[in-house]
Short mmCIF file of C-alpha atoms in Angstrom, two decimals:
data_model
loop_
_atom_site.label_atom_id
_atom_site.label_comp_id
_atom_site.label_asym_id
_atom_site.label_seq_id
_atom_site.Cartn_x
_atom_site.Cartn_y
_atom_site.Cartn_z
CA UNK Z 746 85.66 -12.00 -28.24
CA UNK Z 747 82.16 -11.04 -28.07
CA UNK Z 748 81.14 -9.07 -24.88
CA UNK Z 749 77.92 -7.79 -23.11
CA UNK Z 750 78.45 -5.68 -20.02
CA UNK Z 751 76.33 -4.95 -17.24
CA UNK Z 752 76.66 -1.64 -15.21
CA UNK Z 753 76.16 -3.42 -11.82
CA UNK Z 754 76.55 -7.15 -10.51
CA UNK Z 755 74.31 -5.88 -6.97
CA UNK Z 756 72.35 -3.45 -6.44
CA UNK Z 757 70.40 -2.62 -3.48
CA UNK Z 758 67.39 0.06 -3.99
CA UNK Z 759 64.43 1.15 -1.74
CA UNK Z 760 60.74 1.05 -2.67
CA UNK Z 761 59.89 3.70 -4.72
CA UNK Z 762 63.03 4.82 -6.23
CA UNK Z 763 63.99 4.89 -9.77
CA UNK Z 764 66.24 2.43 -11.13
CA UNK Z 765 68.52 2.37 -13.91
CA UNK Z 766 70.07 -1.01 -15.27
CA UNK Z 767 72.43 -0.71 -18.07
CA UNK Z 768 73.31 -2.74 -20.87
CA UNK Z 769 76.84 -2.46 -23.26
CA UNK Z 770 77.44 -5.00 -26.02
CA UNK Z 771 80.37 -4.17 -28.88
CA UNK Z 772 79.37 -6.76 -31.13
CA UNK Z 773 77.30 -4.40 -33.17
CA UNK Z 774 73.92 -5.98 -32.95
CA UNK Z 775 70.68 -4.95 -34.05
CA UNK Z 776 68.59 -6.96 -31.23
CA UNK Z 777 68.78 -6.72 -27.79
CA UNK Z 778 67.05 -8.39 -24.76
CA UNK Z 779 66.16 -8.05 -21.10
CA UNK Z 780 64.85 -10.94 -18.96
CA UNK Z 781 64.71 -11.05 -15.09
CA UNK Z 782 65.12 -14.70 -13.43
CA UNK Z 783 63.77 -16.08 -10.36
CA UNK Z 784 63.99 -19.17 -9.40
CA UNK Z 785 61.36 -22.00 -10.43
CA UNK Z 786 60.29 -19.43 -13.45
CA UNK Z 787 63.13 -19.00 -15.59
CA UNK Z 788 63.95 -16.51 -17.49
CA UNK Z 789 61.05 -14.36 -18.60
CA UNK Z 790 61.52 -11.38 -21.05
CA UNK Z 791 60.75 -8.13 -20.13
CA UNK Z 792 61.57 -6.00 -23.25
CA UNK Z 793 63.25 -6.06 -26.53
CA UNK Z 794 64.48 -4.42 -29.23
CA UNK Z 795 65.04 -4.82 -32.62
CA UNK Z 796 67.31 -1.46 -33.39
CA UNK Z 797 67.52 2.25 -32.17
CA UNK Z 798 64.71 3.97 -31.07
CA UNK Z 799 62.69 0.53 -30.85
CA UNK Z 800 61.29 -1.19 -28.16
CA UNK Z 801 58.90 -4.30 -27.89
CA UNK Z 802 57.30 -5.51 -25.25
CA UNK Z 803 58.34 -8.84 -24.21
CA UNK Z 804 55.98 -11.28 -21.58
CA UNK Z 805 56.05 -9.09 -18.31
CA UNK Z 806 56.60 -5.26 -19.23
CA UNK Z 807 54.10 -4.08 -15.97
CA UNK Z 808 56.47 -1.63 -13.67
CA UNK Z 809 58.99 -1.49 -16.27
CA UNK Z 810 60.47 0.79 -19.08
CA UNK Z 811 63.25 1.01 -21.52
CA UNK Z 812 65.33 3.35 -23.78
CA UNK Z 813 67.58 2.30 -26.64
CA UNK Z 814 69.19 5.35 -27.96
CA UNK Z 815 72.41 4.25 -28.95
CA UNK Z 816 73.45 1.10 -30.77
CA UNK Z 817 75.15 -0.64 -28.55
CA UNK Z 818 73.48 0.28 -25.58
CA UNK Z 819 70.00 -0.77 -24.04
CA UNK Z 820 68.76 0.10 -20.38
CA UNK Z 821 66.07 -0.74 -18.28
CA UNK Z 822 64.25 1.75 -16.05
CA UNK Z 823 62.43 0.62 -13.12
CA UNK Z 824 60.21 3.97 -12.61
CA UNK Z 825 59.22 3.46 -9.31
CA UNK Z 826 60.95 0.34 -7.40
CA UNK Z 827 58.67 -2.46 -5.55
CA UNK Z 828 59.64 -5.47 -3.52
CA UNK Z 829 58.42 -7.74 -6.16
CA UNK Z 830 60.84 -6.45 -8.37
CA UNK Z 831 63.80 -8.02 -6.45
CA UNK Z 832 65.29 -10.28 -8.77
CA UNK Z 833 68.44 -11.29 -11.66
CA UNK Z 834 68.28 -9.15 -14.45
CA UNK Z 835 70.36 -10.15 -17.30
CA UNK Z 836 70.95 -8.08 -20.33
CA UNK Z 837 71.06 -9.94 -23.64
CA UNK Z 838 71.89 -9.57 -27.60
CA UNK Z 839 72.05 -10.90 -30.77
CA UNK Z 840 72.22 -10.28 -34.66
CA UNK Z 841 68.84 -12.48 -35.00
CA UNK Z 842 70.18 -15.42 -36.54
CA UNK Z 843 72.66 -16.35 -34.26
CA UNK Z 844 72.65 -17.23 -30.58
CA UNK Z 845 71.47 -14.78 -27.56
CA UNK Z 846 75.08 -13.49 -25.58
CA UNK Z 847 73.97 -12.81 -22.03
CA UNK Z 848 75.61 -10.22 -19.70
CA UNK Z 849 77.21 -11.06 -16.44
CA UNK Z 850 73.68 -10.42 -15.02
CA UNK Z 851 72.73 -7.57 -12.27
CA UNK Z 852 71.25 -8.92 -9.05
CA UNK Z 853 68.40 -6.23 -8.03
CA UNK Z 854 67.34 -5.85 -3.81
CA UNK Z 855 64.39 -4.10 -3.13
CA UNK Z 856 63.98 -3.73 0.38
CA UNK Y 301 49.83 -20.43 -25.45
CA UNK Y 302 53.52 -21.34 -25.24
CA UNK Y 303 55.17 -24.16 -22.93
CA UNK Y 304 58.58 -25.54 -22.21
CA UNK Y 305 58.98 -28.16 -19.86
CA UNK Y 306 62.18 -29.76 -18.22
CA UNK Y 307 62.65 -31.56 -15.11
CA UNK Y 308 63.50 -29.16 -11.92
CA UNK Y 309 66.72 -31.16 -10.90
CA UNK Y 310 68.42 -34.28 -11.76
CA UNK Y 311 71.60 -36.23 -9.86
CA UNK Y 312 74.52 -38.11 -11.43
CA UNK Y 313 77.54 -39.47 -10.84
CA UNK Y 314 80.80 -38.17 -11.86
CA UNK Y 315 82.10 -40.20 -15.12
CA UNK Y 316 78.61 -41.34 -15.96
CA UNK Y 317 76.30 -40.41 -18.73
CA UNK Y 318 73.12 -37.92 -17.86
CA UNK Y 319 69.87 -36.90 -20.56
CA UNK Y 320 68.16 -33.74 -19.90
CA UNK Y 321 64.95 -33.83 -21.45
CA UNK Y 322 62.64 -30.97 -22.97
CA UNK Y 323 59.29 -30.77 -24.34
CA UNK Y 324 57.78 -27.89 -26.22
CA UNK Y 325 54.31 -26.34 -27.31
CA UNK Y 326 55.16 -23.01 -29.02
CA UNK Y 327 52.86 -20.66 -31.17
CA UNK Y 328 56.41 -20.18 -33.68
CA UNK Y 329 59.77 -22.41 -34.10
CA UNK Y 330 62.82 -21.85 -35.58
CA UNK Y 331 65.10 -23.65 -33.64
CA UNK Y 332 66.15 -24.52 -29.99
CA UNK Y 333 68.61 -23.89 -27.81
CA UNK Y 334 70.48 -25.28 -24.76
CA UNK Y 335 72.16 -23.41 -22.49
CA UNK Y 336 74.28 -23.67 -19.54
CA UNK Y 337 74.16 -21.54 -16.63
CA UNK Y 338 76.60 -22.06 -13.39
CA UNK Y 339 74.99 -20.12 -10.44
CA UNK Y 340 75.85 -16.39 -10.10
CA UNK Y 341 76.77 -16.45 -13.58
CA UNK Y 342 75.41 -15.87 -17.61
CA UNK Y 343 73.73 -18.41 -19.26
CA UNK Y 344 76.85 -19.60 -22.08
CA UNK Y 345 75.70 -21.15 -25.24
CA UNK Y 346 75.77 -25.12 -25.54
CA UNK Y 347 74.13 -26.28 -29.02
CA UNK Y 348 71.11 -25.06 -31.35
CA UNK Y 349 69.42 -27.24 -33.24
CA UNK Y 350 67.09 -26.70 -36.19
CA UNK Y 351 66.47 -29.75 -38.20
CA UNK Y 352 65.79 -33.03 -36.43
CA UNK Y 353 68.48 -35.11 -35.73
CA UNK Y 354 71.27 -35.71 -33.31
CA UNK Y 355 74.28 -33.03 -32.93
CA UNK Y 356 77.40 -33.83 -31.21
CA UNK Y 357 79.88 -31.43 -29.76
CA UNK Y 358 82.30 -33.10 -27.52
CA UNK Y 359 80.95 -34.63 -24.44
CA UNK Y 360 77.45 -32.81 -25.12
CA UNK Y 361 75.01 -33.95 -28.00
CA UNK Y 362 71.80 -32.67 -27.97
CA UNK Y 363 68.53 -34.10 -30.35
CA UNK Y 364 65.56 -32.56 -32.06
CA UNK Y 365 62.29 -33.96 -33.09
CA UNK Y 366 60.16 -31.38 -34.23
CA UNK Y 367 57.41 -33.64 -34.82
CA UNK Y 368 57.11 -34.74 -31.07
CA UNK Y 369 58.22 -31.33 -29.81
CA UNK Y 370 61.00 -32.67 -27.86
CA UNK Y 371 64.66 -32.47 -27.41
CA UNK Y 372 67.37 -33.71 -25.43
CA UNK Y 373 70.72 -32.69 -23.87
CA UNK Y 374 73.26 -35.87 -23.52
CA UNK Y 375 76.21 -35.07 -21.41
CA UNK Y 376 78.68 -37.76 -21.21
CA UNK Y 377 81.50 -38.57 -18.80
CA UNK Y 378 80.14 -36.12 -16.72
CA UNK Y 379 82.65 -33.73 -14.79
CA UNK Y 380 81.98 -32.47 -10.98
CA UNK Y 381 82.36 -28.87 -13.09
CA UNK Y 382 79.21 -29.81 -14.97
CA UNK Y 383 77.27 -29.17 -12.25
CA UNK Y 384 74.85 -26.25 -12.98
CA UNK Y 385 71.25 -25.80 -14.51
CA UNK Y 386 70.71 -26.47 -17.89
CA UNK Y 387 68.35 -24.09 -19.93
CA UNK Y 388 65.99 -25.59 -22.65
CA UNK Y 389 64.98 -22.57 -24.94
CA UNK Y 390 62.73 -22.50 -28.21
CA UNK Y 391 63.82 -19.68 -30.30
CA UNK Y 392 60.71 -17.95 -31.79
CA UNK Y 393 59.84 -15.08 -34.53
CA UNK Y 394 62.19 -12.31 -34.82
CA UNK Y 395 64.90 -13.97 -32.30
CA UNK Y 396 62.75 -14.06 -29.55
CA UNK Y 397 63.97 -16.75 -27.02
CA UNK Y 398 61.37 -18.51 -25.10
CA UNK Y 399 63.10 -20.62 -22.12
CA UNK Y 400 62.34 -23.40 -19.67
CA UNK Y 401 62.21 -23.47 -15.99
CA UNK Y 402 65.59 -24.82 -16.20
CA UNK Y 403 66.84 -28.33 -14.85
CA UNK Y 404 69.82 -27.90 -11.76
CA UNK Y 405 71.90 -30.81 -12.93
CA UNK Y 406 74.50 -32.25 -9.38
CA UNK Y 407 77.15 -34.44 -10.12
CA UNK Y 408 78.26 -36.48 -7.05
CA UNK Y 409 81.65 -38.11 -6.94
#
């Protein structure tokens, strides 16, 4: 059974700290995906990455950051935490020609 | 520049039939998805289409025209547990998902 983990379901952070989201899959797949959600916008990607080392940026990278060193694992870094970064941030992967499997999501405060 | 557009919310009643509709304007296509998404959860996969046509899968079909840039999500005898959005998605160059706004589908007994 394919599975994408999330480190956190909530998270609560202050303005200005750092912020670490990360992202597990064991399905052994090259791409992987981060979106955040908010309501009446959907789900917009943030970053992506096609294998290790590799990151693109996806439609709204500003005040974000990633790091793919390992396989299975992609996180996303929030260097520097601001209110309009409260949101759902769901994890994502994929071998490319098959469909996206989404993580259990992590909802993000910033207060 | 690239646009997906579904309704915001729809109602239905429970045993009924339901379309979701989605229109597309995308710089790449390879094929599009639907998803569903109950709230506080994942999006789960529903159906990908690539060639036009209809696909059925149970209660859910969903239909392609690439030509018109339009698809469909048919969900019939509708269940109170299909309440939830529904997430139109056009899946781009190098697996790159583009998604909709997303239409909150209630069923009402």
């Amino acid at each position: 059974d394919v599975k994408v983990t999330q480190s956190s379901r909530y998270l609560v952070k202050r303005t200005g700290e750092k912020v670490f989201l990360e992202c597990v899959q064991d399905m052994d797949h090259e791409n992987m995906f981060w979106y955040r959600q908010d309501p009446g916008l959907g789900l917009r990607l943030i970053y992506f990455s096609y294998d290790v080392k590799m990151k693109e940026k996806g439609d709204i990278p500003e005040g974000y950051s990633v790091s793919r060193e390992k396989k299975e694992r992609f996180s996303l870094i929030l260097e520097s935490a601001s209110t309009n970064q409260t949101s759902m941030y769901l994890c994502a992967s994929t071998s490319g020609t098959d469909t996206q499997y989404f993580g259990p999501g992590t909802r993000l405060t910033v207060l | 520049g690239q646009n997906i557009d579904q309704p915001t919310e729809m109602t239905a009643t429970e045993g009924a039939i339901v379309q979701i509709n989605c229109t597309y304007q995308t710089s790449g296509f390879n094929g599009l998805f639907w998803y569903q998404q109950h709230a506080g959860e994942a999006p789960t996969f529903l159906s990908y289409n690539v060639l036009d046509g209809l696909e059925e899968k149970g209660r859910f079909s969903s239909f392609l025209s690439r030509s018109k840039g339009y698809s469909y999500l048919l969900l019939k005898e509708l269940q109170m547990k299909d309440s939830a959005s529904y997430l139109c998605a056009v899946h781009n160059q190098g697996g790159k998902l583009i998604f909709g706004q997303g239409t909150e589908l209630s069923v009402k007994p």
